CSV table of C-alpha atoms in Angstrom, one decimal:
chain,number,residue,atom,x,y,z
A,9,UNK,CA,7.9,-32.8,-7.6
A,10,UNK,CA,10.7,-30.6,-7.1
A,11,UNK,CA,9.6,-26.4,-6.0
A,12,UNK,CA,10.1,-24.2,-8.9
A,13,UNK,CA,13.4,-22.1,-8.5
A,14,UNK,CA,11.9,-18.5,-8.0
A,15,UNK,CA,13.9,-14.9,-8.8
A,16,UNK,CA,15.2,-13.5,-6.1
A,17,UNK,CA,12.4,-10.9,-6.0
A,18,UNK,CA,9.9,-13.9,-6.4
A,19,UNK,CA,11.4,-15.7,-3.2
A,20,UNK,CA,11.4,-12.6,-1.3
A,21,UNK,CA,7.2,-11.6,-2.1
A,22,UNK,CA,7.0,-15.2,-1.5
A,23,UNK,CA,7.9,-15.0,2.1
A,24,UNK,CA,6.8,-11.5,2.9
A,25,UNK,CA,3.0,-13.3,1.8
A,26,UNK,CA,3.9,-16.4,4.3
A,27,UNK,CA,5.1,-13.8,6.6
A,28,UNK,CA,1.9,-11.3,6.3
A,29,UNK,CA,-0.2,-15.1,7.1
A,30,UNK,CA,1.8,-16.2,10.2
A,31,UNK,CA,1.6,-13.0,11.5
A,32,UNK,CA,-2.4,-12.9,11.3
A,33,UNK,CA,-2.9,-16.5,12.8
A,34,UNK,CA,0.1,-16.0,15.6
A,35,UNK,CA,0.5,-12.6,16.6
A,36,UNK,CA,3.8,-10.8,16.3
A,37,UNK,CA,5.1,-12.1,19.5
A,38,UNK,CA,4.6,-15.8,19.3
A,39,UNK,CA,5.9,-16.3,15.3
A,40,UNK,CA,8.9,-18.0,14.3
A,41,UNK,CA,11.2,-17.6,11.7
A,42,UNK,CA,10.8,-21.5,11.5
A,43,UNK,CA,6.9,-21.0,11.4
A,44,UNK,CA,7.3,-19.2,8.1
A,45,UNK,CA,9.5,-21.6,6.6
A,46,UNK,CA,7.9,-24.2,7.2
A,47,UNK,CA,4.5,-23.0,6.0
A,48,UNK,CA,6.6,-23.0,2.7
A,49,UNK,CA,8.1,-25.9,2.9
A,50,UNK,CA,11.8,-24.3,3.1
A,51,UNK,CA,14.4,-23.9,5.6
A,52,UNK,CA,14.7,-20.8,8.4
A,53,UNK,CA,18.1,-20.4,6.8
A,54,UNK,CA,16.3,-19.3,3.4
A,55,UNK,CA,14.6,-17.2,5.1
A,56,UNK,CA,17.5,-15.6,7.2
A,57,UNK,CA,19.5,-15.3,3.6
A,58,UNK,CA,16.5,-12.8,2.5
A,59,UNK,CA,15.8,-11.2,5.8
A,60,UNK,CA,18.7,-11.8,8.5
A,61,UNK,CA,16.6,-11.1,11.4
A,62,UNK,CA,12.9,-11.3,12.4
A,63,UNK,CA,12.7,-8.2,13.3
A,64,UNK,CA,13.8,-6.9,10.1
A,65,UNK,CA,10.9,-10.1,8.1
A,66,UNK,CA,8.3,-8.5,10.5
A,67,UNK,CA,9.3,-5.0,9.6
A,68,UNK,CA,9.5,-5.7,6.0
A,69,UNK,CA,5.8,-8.0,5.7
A,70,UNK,CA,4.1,-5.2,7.8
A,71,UNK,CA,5.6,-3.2,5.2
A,72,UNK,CA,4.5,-5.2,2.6
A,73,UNK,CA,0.6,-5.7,3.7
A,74,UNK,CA,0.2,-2.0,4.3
A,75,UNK,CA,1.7,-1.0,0.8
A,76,UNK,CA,-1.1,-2.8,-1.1
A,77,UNK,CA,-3.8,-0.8,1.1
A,78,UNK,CA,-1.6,2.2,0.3
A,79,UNK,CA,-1.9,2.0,-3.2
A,80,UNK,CA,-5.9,1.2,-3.4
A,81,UNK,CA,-6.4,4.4,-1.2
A,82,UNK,CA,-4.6,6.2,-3.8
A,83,UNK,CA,-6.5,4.4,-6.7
A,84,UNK,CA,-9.3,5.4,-4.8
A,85,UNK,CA,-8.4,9.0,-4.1
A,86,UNK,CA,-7.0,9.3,-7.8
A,87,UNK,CA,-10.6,9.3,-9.2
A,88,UNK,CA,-11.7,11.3,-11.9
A,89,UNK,CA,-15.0,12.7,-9.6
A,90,UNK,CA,-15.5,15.5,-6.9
A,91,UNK,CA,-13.6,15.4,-3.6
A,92,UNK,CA,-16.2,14.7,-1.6
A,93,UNK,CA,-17.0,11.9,-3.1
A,94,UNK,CA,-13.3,10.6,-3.4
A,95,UNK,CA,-13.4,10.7,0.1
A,96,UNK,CA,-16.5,9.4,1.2
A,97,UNK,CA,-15.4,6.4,-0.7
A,98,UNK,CA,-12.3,6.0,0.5
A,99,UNK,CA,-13.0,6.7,4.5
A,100,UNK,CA,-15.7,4.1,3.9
A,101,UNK,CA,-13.6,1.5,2.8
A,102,UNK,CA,-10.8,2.1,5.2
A,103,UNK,CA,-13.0,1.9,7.9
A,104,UNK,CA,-12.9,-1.2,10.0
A,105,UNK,CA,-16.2,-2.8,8.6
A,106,UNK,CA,-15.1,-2.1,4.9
A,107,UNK,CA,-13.0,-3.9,2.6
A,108,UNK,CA,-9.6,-3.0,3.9
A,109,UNK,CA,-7.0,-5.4,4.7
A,110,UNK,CA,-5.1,-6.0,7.7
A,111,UNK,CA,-6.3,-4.2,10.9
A,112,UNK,CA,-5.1,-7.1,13.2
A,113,UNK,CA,-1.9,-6.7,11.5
A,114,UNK,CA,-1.7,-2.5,12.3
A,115,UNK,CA,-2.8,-3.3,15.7
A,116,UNK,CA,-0.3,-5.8,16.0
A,117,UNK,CA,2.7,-3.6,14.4
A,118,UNK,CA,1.0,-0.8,16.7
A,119,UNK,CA,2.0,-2.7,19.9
A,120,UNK,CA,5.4,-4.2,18.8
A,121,UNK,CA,6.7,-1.0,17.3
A,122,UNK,CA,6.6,0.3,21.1
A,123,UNK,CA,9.9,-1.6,21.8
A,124,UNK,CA,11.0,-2.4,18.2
A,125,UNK,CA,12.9,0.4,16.6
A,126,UNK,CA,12.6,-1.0,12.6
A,127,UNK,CA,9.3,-1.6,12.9
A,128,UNK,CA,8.4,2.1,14.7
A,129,UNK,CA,9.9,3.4,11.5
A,130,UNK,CA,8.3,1.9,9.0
A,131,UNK,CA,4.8,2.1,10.7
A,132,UNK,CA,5.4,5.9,11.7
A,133,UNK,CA,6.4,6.4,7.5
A,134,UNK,CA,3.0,4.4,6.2
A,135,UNK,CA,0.8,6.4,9.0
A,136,UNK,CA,2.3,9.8,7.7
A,137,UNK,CA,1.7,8.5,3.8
A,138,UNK,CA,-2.2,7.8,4.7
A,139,UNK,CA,-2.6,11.1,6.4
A,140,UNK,CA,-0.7,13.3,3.6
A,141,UNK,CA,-2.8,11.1,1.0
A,142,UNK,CA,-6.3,12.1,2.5
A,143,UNK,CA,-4.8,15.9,3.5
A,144,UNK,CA,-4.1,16.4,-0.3
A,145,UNK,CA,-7.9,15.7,-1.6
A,146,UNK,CA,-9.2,17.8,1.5
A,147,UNK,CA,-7.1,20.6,0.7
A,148,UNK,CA,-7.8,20.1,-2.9
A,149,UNK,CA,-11.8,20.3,-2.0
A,150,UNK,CA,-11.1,23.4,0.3
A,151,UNK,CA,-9.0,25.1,-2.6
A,152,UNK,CA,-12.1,24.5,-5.0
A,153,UNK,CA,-15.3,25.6,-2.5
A,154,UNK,CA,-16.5,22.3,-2.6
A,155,UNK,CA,-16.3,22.5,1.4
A,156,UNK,CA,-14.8,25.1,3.7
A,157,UNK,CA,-12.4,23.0,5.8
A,158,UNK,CA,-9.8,25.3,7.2
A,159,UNK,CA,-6.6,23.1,8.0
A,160,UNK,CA,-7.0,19.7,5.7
A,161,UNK,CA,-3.9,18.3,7.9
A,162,UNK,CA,-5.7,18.6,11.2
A,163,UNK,CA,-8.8,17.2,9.7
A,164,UNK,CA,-7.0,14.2,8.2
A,165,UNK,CA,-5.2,13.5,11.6
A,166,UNK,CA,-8.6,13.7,13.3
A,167,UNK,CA,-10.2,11.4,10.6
A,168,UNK,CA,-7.3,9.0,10.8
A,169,UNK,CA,-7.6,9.0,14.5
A,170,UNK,CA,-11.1,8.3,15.0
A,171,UNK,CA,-11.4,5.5,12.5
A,172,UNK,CA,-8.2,3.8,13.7
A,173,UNK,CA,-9.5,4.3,17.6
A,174,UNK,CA,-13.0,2.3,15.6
A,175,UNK,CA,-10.8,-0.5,14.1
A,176,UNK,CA,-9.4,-1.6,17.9
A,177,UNK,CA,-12.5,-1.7,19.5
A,178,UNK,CA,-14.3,-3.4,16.8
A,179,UNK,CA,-11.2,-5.8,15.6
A,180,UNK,CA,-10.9,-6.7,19.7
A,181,UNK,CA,-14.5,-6.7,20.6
A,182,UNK,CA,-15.9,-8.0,17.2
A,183,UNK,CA,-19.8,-7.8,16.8
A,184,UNK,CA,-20.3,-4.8,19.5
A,185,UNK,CA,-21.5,-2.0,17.3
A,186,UNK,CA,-23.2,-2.9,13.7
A,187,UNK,CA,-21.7,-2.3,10.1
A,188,UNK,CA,-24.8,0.4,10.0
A,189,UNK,CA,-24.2,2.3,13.0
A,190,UNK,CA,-20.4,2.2,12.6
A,191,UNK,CA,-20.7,3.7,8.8
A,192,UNK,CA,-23.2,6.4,10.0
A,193,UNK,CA,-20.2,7.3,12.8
A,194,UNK,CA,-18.1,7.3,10.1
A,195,UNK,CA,-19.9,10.1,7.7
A,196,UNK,CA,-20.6,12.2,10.5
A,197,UNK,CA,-16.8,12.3,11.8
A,198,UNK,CA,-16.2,13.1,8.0
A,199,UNK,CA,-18.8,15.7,7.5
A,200,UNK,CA,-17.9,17.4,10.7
A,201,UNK,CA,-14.2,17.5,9.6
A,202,UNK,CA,-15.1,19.3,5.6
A,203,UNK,CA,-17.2,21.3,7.4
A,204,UNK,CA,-20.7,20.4,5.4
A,205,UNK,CA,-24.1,19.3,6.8
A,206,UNK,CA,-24.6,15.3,7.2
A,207,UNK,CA,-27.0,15.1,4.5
A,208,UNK,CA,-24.9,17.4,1.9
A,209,UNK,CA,-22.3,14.9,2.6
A,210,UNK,CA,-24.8,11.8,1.2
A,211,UNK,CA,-26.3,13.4,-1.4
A,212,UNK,CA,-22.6,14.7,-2.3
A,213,UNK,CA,-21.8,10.7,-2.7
A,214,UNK,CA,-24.6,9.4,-5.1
């Protein structure tokens, strides 16, 4: 049986998908053009019509992985509840031992951008989104009294900073601190950041 002729658009979310897969199994470094076609079944020159380089497929599925995290942080975020609980939710599922997606991939991206220009770019842009996303509910919470943080951006880069610093160590070294301990790191770093006791900041969350 013949493959189904696809949109443009279709092809293209197609491949960024194959490309998001390779990536995972093979690292940024070892995959092929050729390894995504043929985990579709297509030729590398379908995939250089859509993308023209690899550099530009990696830039673009990195892109593409990270958008869908994007947009459930802001689901999460977008709530219709206090800030503080916004956020212990959403740190708690960006953290390394929650439910988001794709911390090989960052870590990946985070070493390739070093000599790739395309890829820098688009990883710098979706690291400043995150950040501005978080520093918009802090400073929302500050601006209402629900907790006296002082400069939401510098506690959203610290935040960021220790959870990503979490997600090496524990996506290299996997099994070397427990989901338990790493979650009780977690709402400490974020009640030290709003500025509230640790147990204001759980019974905040129920």
């Amino acid at each position: 049986m013949g493959r189904v002729r696809l949109s443009v658009a279709e092809r293209r979310e197609e491949l960024l998908c194959a490309a998001v897969e390779q990536i995972e199994q093979r690292g940024v470094a070892a995959v092929r053009i050729s390894d995504v076609a043929a985990s579709l079944g297509v030729s590398s020159a379908l995939v250089l019509y859509h993308f023209s380089t690899k550099e530009k497929l990696v830039a673009d599925a990195f892109s593409y992985a990270a958008d869908g995290d994007l947009a459930h942080l802001r689901k999460l975020l977008g709530r219709r509840t206090t800030a503080l609980r916004r956020l212990r939710s959403a740190v708690r599922w960006y953290a390394p031992t929650g439910q988001a997606k794709g911390w090989r991939l960052w870590i990946e991206g985070w070493a390739v951008a070093l000599r790739e220009p395309a890829l820098r770019d688009v990883a710098r842009d979706l690291d400043q989104q995150w950040k501005a996303a978080l520093t918009g509910v802090i400073a929302e919470g500050a601006a209402t009294g629900e907790f006296p943080c002082e400069d939401p951006a510098a506690a959203a880069w610290r935040l960021t900073a220790f959870l990503d610093g979490l997600a090496v160590q524990m996506t290299s070294y996997a099994g070397s601190l427990s989901r338990a301990a790493m979650l009780e790191w977690t709402d400490e770093a974020l009640a030290r950041e709003l500025g509230v006791d640790r147990a204001a900041l759980s019974a905040g969350a129920r």
